[in-house]
mmCIF file of C-alpha atoms in Angstrom:
data_model
loop_
_atom_site.group_PDB
_atom_site.id
_atom_site.type_symbol
_atom_site.label_atom_id
_atom_site.label_comp_id
_atom_site.label_asym_id
_atom_site.label_seq_id
_atom_site.Cartn_x
_atom_site.Cartn_y
_atom_site.Cartn_z
ATOM 1 C CA MET A 82 128.723 106.543 101.311
ATOM 2 C CA SER A 83 127.181 105.854 98.234
ATOM 3 C CA ALA A 84 125.750 108.038 95.478
ATOM 4 C CA GLY A 85 122.404 106.688 96.131
ATOM 5 C CA ARG A 86 122.591 106.667 100.379
ATOM 6 C CA SER A 87 124.095 110.053 99.850
ATOM 7 C CA ALA A 88 120.974 111.208 98.638
ATOM 8 C CA ARG A 89 118.885 109.674 100.350
ATOM 9 C CA PRO A 90 118.211 112.136 103.386
ATOM 10 C CA LEU A 91 117.883 114.869 100.256
ATOM 11 C CA LEU A 92 115.179 113.005 98.709
ATOM 12 C CA LEU A 93 113.152 112.154 101.791
ATOM 13 C CA ALA A 94 113.595 115.834 103.259
ATOM 14 C CA VAL A 95 112.583 117.197 99.098
ATOM 15 C CA GLY A 96 109.460 115.029 99.870
ATOM 16 C CA LEU A 97 108.773 116.341 103.577
ATOM 17 C CA VAL A 98 108.816 120.139 101.826
ATOM 18 C CA VAL A 99 106.888 118.907 99.194
ATOM 19 C CA THR A 100 104.105 117.296 101.686
ATOM 20 C CA VAL A 101 103.875 120.002 103.859
ATOM 21 C CA GLY A 102 103.186 122.655 101.557
ATOM 22 C CA ALA A 103 101.165 120.073 99.616
ATOM 23 C CA ILE A 104 98.834 119.657 103.380
ATOM 24 C CA ALA A 105 99.359 123.129 103.211
ATOM 25 C CA LEU A 106 97.848 123.813 99.965
ATOM 26 C CA ALA A 107 95.051 121.746 100.213
ATOM 27 C CA MET A 108 93.974 123.083 104.094
ATOM 28 C CA ARG A 109 94.250 126.890 102.465
ATOM 29 C CA GLY A 110 91.419 129.148 103.520
ATOM 30 C CA VAL A 111 89.509 126.113 104.654
ATOM 31 C CA ALA A 112 87.833 125.832 108.122
ATOM 32 C CA LEU A 113 88.155 122.784 109.662
ATOM 33 C CA ASP A 114 84.065 123.243 111.109
ATOM 34 C CA ASP A 115 82.741 123.488 107.367
ATOM 35 C CA SER A 116 85.214 120.525 106.322
ATOM 36 C CA ALA A 117 83.365 118.403 109.500
ATOM 37 C CA ASP A 118 79.942 119.170 108.449
ATOM 38 C CA ALA A 119 80.605 118.042 104.841
ATOM 39 C CA LEU A 120 81.738 114.836 106.041
ATOM 40 C CA ALA A 121 79.296 114.439 108.303
ATOM 41 C CA ALA A 122 76.189 114.996 105.301
ATOM 42 C CA SER A 123 77.354 112.845 103.178
ATOM 43 C CA ASN A 124 76.439 109.724 102.325
ATOM 44 C CA LEU A 125 79.467 107.485 102.816
ATOM 45 C CA LEU A 126 76.325 103.675 101.408
ATOM 46 C CA TRP A 127 77.762 104.686 97.991
ATOM 47 C CA LEU A 128 81.542 103.337 99.244
ATOM 48 C CA ILE A 129 79.927 100.224 98.010
ATOM 49 C CA PRO A 130 80.066 100.796 94.477
ATOM 50 C CA SER A 131 82.833 103.174 94.888
ATOM 51 C CA THR A 132 84.651 100.160 96.155
ATOM 52 C CA ALA A 133 83.027 97.654 94.228
ATOM 53 C CA VAL A 134 84.365 99.463 91.233
ATOM 54 C CA PHE A 135 87.202 100.258 92.251
ATOM 55 C CA VAL A 136 87.963 97.352 92.497
ATOM 56 C CA ALA A 137 87.962 95.830 88.871
ATOM 57 C CA GLY A 138 89.679 99.162 88.213
ATOM 58 C CA VAL A 139 93.086 97.493 90.193
ATOM 59 C CA GLY A 140 92.191 93.719 88.644
ATOM 60 C CA LEU A 141 92.440 95.796 84.752
ATOM 61 C CA ARG A 142 95.850 97.031 85.692
ATOM 62 C CA ALA A 143 96.817 93.728 86.983
ATOM 63 C CA LEU A 144 95.839 92.275 83.570
ATOM 64 C CA ARG A 145 97.522 95.398 81.790
ATOM 65 C CA TRP A 146 100.875 94.407 83.464
ATOM 66 C CA TRP A 147 100.695 90.409 83.066
ATOM 67 C CA THR A 148 99.884 91.254 79.808
ATOM 68 C CA LEU A 149 103.888 92.522 79.417
ATOM 69 C CA PHE A 150 105.574 89.265 80.310
ATOM 70 C CA HIS A 151 106.289 88.100 77.507
ATOM 71 C CA VAL A 152 104.669 85.674 76.975
ATOM 72 C CA GLU A 153 107.402 82.018 77.221
ATOM 73 C CA GLN A 154 108.500 83.285 80.324
ATOM 74 C CA ARG A 155 104.610 84.686 81.966
ATOM 75 C CA PRO A 156 104.061 84.186 85.487
ATOM 76 C CA SER A 157 99.841 83.470 86.622
ATOM 77 C CA LEU A 158 97.821 86.343 86.759
ATOM 78 C CA ARG A 159 97.493 85.378 90.264
ATOM 79 C CA GLU A 160 100.269 85.611 90.997
ATOM 80 C CA VAL A 161 100.973 89.204 88.798
ATOM 81 C CA THR A 162 97.636 90.674 91.382
ATOM 82 C CA ARG A 163 100.574 88.812 93.771
ATOM 83 C CA ALA A 164 103.097 91.652 93.880
ATOM 84 C CA LEU A 165 100.907 93.883 92.648
ATOM 85 C CA LEU A 166 99.090 94.196 95.691
ATOM 86 C CA VAL A 167 102.487 93.737 97.657
ATOM 87 C CA GLY A 168 103.384 96.882 95.800
ATOM 88 C CA TYR A 169 101.055 99.293 96.049
ATOM 89 C CA PHE A 170 100.968 97.988 100.309
ATOM 90 C CA PHE A 171 104.984 98.976 100.745
ATOM 91 C CA ASN A 172 103.904 102.404 98.486
ATOM 92 C CA ASN A 173 101.838 102.899 100.830
ATOM 93 C CA ILE A 174 103.541 101.931 103.679
ATOM 94 C CA LEU A 175 107.033 103.085 102.548
ATOM 95 C CA PRO A 176 107.867 106.497 100.395
ATOM 96 C CA ALA A 177 110.497 107.043 97.528
ATOM 97 C CA ARG A 178 107.308 104.715 95.708
ATOM 98 C CA ALA A 179 109.397 101.632 97.114
ATOM 99 C CA GLY A 180 106.111 99.491 96.545
ATOM 100 C CA GLU A 181 108.068 99.478 93.018
ATOM 101 C CA VAL A 182 110.864 97.941 94.061
ATOM 102 C CA ALA A 183 108.649 95.429 96.471
ATOM 103 C CA ARG A 184 106.683 93.677 93.880
ATOM 104 C CA VAL A 185 110.203 93.215 91.604
ATOM 105 C CA ILE A 186 111.540 91.502 94.436
ATOM 106 C CA THR A 187 108.063 89.115 95.466
ATOM 107 C CA LEU A 188 107.290 88.014 91.747
ATOM 108 C CA HIS A 189 110.251 87.247 91.605
ATOM 109 C CA ALA A 190 110.868 85.333 94.905
ATOM 110 C CA ARG A 191 107.714 83.313 93.685
ATOM 111 C CA THR A 192 107.710 82.200 90.253
ATOM 112 C CA ARG A 193 111.339 82.840 89.842
ATOM 113 C CA THR A 194 110.911 85.334 87.132
ATOM 114 C CA PRO A 195 113.993 87.515 86.378
ATOM 115 C CA ARG A 196 113.878 90.963 88.100
ATOM 116 C CA ALA A 197 116.211 92.418 85.346
ATOM 117 C CA GLU A 198 113.006 91.457 82.990
ATOM 118 C CA THR A 199 110.023 92.320 85.762
ATOM 119 C CA ILE A 200 111.325 96.134 85.828
ATOM 120 C CA GLY A 201 111.379 96.032 82.086
ATOM 121 C CA THR A 202 107.733 96.069 82.837
ATOM 122 C CA VAL A 203 107.836 98.904 84.924
ATOM 123 C CA VAL A 204 109.281 100.661 83.075
ATOM 124 C CA ALA A 205 106.333 100.099 79.983
ATOM 125 C CA GLU A 206 103.912 100.687 82.820
ATOM 126 C CA ARG A 207 105.171 104.222 83.445
ATOM 127 C CA VAL A 208 105.630 104.913 79.594
ATOM 128 C CA PHE A 209 101.730 103.755 78.905
ATOM 129 C CA ASP A 210 100.582 105.599 82.117
ATOM 130 C CA VAL A 211 101.318 108.546 81.257
ATOM 131 C CA LEU A 212 100.517 107.982 77.648
ATOM 132 C CA ALA A 213 97.045 106.953 78.402
ATOM 133 C CA LEU A 214 96.288 109.932 81.501
ATOM 134 C CA LEU A 215 97.879 113.089 77.731
ATOM 135 C CA ILE A 216 94.765 111.513 76.424
ATOM 136 C CA ILE A 217 92.393 111.215 78.520
ATOM 137 C CA LEU A 218 92.879 114.847 80.143
ATOM 138 C CA PHE A 219 92.742 115.725 76.136
ATOM 139 C CA ALA A 220 89.748 113.844 75.013
ATOM 140 C CA ALA A 221 87.856 115.268 77.959
ATOM 141 C CA TYR A 222 89.007 118.325 77.589
ATOM 142 C CA PRO A 223 86.051 119.621 75.610
ATOM 143 C CA TRP A 224 83.598 118.466 78.861
ATOM 144 C CA LEU A 225 85.874 120.545 80.894
ATOM 145 C CA PRO A 226 86.416 124.064 82.581
ATOM 146 C CA PRO A 227 88.960 126.290 80.824
ATOM 147 C CA LEU A 228 92.091 124.941 82.866
ATOM 148 C CA SER A 229 95.130 127.740 82.815
ATOM 149 C CA TRP A 230 97.319 124.979 83.997
ATOM 150 C CA LEU A 231 96.995 121.857 80.918
ATOM 151 C CA ARG A 232 98.908 123.391 78.515
ATOM 152 C CA ALA A 233 101.641 122.877 81.121
ATOM 153 C CA ALA A 234 100.229 119.783 82.213
ATOM 154 C CA ALA A 235 100.264 118.357 78.441
ATOM 155 C CA ILE A 236 104.423 119.730 77.882
ATOM 156 C CA PHE A 237 105.338 117.820 81.216
ATOM 157 C CA GLY A 238 103.903 114.556 80.061
ATOM 158 C CA VAL A 239 104.651 114.807 76.632
ATOM 159 C CA VAL A 240 108.139 115.842 77.070
ATOM 160 C CA ILE A 241 107.939 112.249 79.745
ATOM 161 C CA VAL A 242 106.856 110.706 77.022
ATOM 162 C CA LEU A 243 109.155 111.558 74.818
ATOM 163 C CA ALA A 244 112.244 111.007 76.878
ATOM 164 C CA ILE A 245 111.148 107.931 77.647
ATOM 165 C CA GLY A 246 110.762 106.796 74.632
ATOM 166 C CA ALA A 247 113.528 107.565 72.719
ATOM 167 C CA LEU A 248 116.065 105.728 75.775
ATOM 168 C CA VAL A 249 113.526 102.928 74.398
ATOM 169 C CA PHE A 250 113.474 103.299 71.619
ATOM 170 C CA VAL A 251 117.626 102.668 71.595
ATOM 171 C CA ILE A 252 117.532 99.952 73.467
ATOM 172 C CA VAL A 253 115.107 98.424 71.743
ATOM 173 C CA ARG A 254 116.236 99.147 68.073
ATOM 174 C CA TYR A 255 120.860 98.133 68.629
ATOM 175 C CA ASP A 256 119.848 96.383 71.136
ATOM 176 C CA GLU A 257 123.480 95.446 72.884
ATOM 177 C CA ARG A 258 125.281 97.468 70.998
ATOM 178 C CA ALA A 259 123.094 100.836 72.306
ATOM 179 C CA ILE A 260 123.586 99.462 76.292
ATOM 180 C CA HIS A 261 127.315 98.616 75.411
ATOM 181 C CA TRP A 262 127.799 102.067 74.847
ATOM 182 C CA LEU A 263 125.176 104.097 77.072
ATOM 183 C CA LEU A 264 127.109 101.330 80.289
ATOM 184 C CA SER A 265 130.442 102.427 78.470
ATOM 185 C CA PRO A 266 132.055 104.913 81.831
ATOM 186 C CA LEU A 267 131.064 102.161 84.674
ATOM 187 C CA ARG A 268 133.824 100.511 82.711
ATOM 188 C CA ARG A 269 136.422 103.225 84.945
ATOM 189 C CA VAL A 270 134.471 101.763 88.320
ATOM 190 C CA ARG A 271 137.763 99.307 89.587
ATOM 191 C CA ARG A 272 135.738 96.305 90.904
ATOM 192 C CA ASP A 273 135.891 93.350 88.722
ATOM 193 C CA GLY A 274 133.246 92.881 87.228
ATOM 194 C CA PHE A 275 131.159 94.978 87.941
ATOM 195 C CA ALA A 276 129.710 96.529 84.834
ATOM 196 C CA LYS A 277 129.663 92.887 82.962
ATOM 197 C CA ARG A 278 126.794 91.901 85.990
ATOM 198 C CA VAL A 279 125.371 95.174 85.535
ATOM 199 C CA GLU A 280 125.390 95.167 81.597
ATOM 200 C CA LEU A 281 123.809 91.613 81.745
ATOM 201 C CA ALA A 282 121.074 92.829 83.587
ATOM 202 C CA ALA A 283 120.292 95.833 82.025
ATOM 203 C CA ILE A 284 120.060 92.978 78.674
ATOM 204 C CA ASN A 285 117.965 91.450 80.488
ATOM 205 C CA ALA A 286 115.301 94.465 81.785
ATOM 206 C CA THR A 287 115.066 95.112 77.742
ATOM 207 C CA ARG A 288 113.051 91.805 77.480
ATOM 208 C CA GLY A 289 110.713 93.463 79.677
ATOM 209 C CA LEU A 290 110.240 95.885 77.484
ATOM 210 C CA VAL A 291 108.091 93.476 74.751
ATOM 211 C CA ALA A 292 105.385 95.842 74.501
ATOM 212 C CA ILE A 293 107.661 98.466 73.017
ATOM 213 C CA ARG A 294 108.679 95.818 70.461
ATOM 214 C CA SER A 295 105.772 94.536 69.524
ATOM 215 C CA PRO A 296 102.683 96.993 68.027
ATOM 216 C CA ARG A 297 100.062 94.278 68.643
ATOM 217 C CA VAL A 298 101.107 94.177 72.450
ATOM 218 C CA ALA A 299 101.974 98.063 72.470
ATOM 219 C CA PHE A 300 98.441 98.743 72.248
ATOM 220 C CA GLU A 301 96.517 95.984 73.900
ATOM 221 C CA SER A 302 98.539 96.987 76.539
ATOM 222 C CA LEU A 303 97.409 100.995 76.296
ATOM 223 C CA MET A 304 94.286 100.111 75.445
ATOM 224 C CA LEU A 305 94.611 98.226 79.050
ATOM 225 C CA THR A 306 95.880 101.128 80.713
ATOM 226 C CA ILE A 307 93.169 103.646 78.841
ATOM 227 C CA LEU A 308 90.544 100.748 80.349
ATOM 228 C CA SER A 309 92.105 101.202 83.748
ATOM 229 C CA TRP A 310 92.244 104.709 84.479
ATOM 230 C CA VAL A 311 88.789 105.514 82.808
ATOM 231 C CA VAL A 312 87.333 102.525 85.512
ATOM 232 C CA LEU A 313 88.994 104.097 88.312
ATOM 233 C CA SER A 314 87.912 107.820 87.104
ATOM 234 C CA PHE A 315 84.347 105.696 87.711
ATOM 235 C CA SER A 316 84.971 105.210 91.085
ATOM 236 C CA SER A 317 86.134 108.114 92.036
ATOM 237 C CA TRP A 318 83.209 109.649 90.600
ATOM 238 C CA LEU A 319 80.811 107.845 92.344
ATOM 239 C CA LEU A 320 81.525 108.749 95.644
ATOM 240 C CA MET A 321 81.630 112.081 94.497
ATOM 241 C CA GLN A 322 76.891 111.121 94.245
ATOM 242 C CA GLY A 323 77.867 110.447 98.320
ATOM 243 C CA PHE A 324 78.811 114.349 98.840
ATOM 244 C CA SER A 325 75.859 115.130 96.047
ATOM 245 C CA LEU A 326 79.040 116.850 94.456
ATOM 246 C CA ASP A 327 77.022 118.452 90.855
ATOM 247 C CA VAL A 328 80.011 117.490 88.529
ATOM 248 C CA ALA A 329 79.889 115.151 85.820
ATOM 249 C CA PHE A 330 81.823 112.770 84.956
ATOM 250 C CA ALA A 331 84.419 114.251 83.565
ATOM 251 C CA ALA A 332 85.626 115.373 87.466
ATOM 252 C CA GLY A 333 86.301 111.938 87.693
ATOM 253 C CA LEU A 334 88.682 112.395 84.932
ATOM 254 C CA LEU A 335 90.157 115.348 85.724
ATOM 255 C CA VAL A 336 90.936 113.386 89.401
ATOM 256 C CA THR A 337 92.074 110.629 88.504
ATOM 257 C CA VAL A 338 94.736 112.747 86.103
ATOM 258 C CA THR A 339 95.831 115.015 88.611
ATOM 259 C CA ILE A 340 96.139 112.081 91.537
ATOM 260 C CA ASN A 341 98.828 110.296 89.053
ATOM 261 C CA MET A 342 100.522 113.745 87.470
ATOM 262 C CA GLY A 343 100.634 114.868 92.044
ATOM 263 C CA LEU A 344 102.297 111.109 92.296
ATOM 264 C CA VAL A 345 104.945 112.355 90.240
ATOM 265 C CA LEU A 346 106.275 114.440 93.110
ATOM 266 C CA PRO A 347 108.409 112.908 95.872
ATOM 267 C CA SER A 348 106.381 112.940 99.082
ATOM 268 C CA ALA A 349 105.671 110.633 102.085
ATOM 269 C CA PRO A 350 104.414 107.889 101.905
ATOM 270 C CA ALA A 351 100.723 107.264 100.818
ATOM 271 C CA ALA A 352 101.286 110.772 99.094
ATOM 272 C CA ILE A 353 99.941 112.066 101.948
ATOM 273 C CA GLY A 354 98.728 116.260 101.255
ATOM 274 C CA VAL A 355 100.287 115.750 97.332
ATOM 275 C CA PHE A 356 96.934 112.959 97.110
ATOM 276 C CA GLU A 357 94.326 115.815 98.856
ATOM 277 C CA ALA A 358 96.054 118.889 97.393
ATOM 278 C CA ALA A 359 95.302 117.415 93.805
ATOM 279 C CA VAL A 360 91.613 116.152 94.583
ATOM 280 C CA VAL A 361 91.324 120.198 95.493
ATOM 281 C CA ILE A 362 93.260 121.445 92.867
ATOM 282 C CA ALA A 363 90.987 118.940 90.961
ATOM 283 C CA LEU A 364 87.568 120.206 92.152
ATOM 284 C CA ASN A 365 88.660 123.439 92.545
ATOM 285 C CA VAL A 366 87.783 123.435 88.242
ATOM 286 C CA PHE A 367 84.227 122.470 88.943
ATOM 287 C CA ASP A 368 83.672 125.091 91.511
ATOM 288 C CA VAL A 369 83.023 122.237 94.416
ATOM 289 C CA PRO A 370 83.897 124.546 97.457
ATOM 290 C CA GLN A 371 87.286 123.730 99.156
ATOM 291 C CA ALA A 372 85.779 122.250 102.237
ATOM 292 C CA GLU A 373 84.015 119.744 100.528
ATOM 293 C CA ALA A 374 86.100 119.143 98.013
ATOM 294 C CA LEU A 375 88.818 118.146 101.716
ATOM 295 C CA SER A 376 86.589 116.071 102.417
ATOM 296 C CA TYR A 377 85.810 114.476 99.975
ATOM 297 C CA ALA A 378 89.276 113.743 99.564
ATOM 298 C CA LEU A 379 90.032 112.603 102.414
ATOM 299 C CA VAL A 380 87.216 109.305 102.208
ATOM 300 C CA LEU A 381 88.592 109.467 98.666
ATOM 301 C CA HIS A 382 92.060 108.805 100.208
ATOM 302 C CA LEU A 383 91.056 106.378 102.367
ATOM 303 C CA LEU A 384 89.560 103.941 99.822
ATOM 304 C CA ASN A 385 92.259 104.260 98.042
ATOM 305 C CA LEU A 386 94.394 103.333 100.854
ATOM 306 C CA ILE A 387 92.685 100.884 102.831
ATOM 307 C CA PRO A 388 91.906 97.826 100.133
ATOM 308 C CA PHE A 389 95.488 98.011 99.427
ATOM 309 C CA LEU A 390 97.098 97.860 103.572
ATOM 310 C CA LEU A 391 94.629 94.968 104.190
ATOM 311 C CA ALA A 392 95.427 93.311 101.154
ATOM 312 C CA GLY A 393 98.667 93.269 101.474
ATOM 313 C CA ALA A 394 98.709 92.283 105.378
ATOM 314 C CA ALA A 395 96.726 88.822 104.398
#
């Protein structure tokens, strides 16, 4: 059995534990009747503008991914958007972020874009995502209530960005030499051509790091990433109006940041439990009653789930 296959049951078990713990955290001290009453009293017509803004935010995410491809081999924006939606679909029905693999496969099948290069763009996406979330968090800090966990979250995010950034810098700076050195242990594997094939795939993947090589593309991608998070935060804040939550736009920003930090954890498909716990934690900072926060979290989760299920199944 390969190392990947042997680790899969452990990853699933950890995800199950995290999911159960997150559900318990989200529901701790909540009377279900109170949560049901909050849902019944909500004005779900706010879903209409919230959904429209949400779709715009996803469109910006697709545009951001599109900019990460080398201009000479860039697939059409339509195909990139289609692959992104397929990825979101599988992220919501399968564990372990399987949608990231699904969108790479989909884009290759439809446009023959090299899989390794596409993987490189996905890696670049994650770097920009974390960096943009940190920028938003610190920019919103003056309008946020005191956050006991802000320092820990910031350190965690900075460590991730620096670690990935250092690895990417070495690979981009030294190209094939760095990859050859990093993958040298694979040459001990006694399979004809195995190490060479992996090394070639890794070299192709660095072509997907065009945004790291080009300051102009990097700036453009980072700005699109920040804009997409802000638009998605506005969608979340609009939905808050339907629950009569008297909170500033900063609450929408914090909800977005907290949710996406929570998605780092292994969990059930669609981040069930983790999503709700993240929203409840974020709104607790603004003294929103937990029953109302939980009701809002459930509806927000559906908003982040149903459009992708419909688009992916289409």
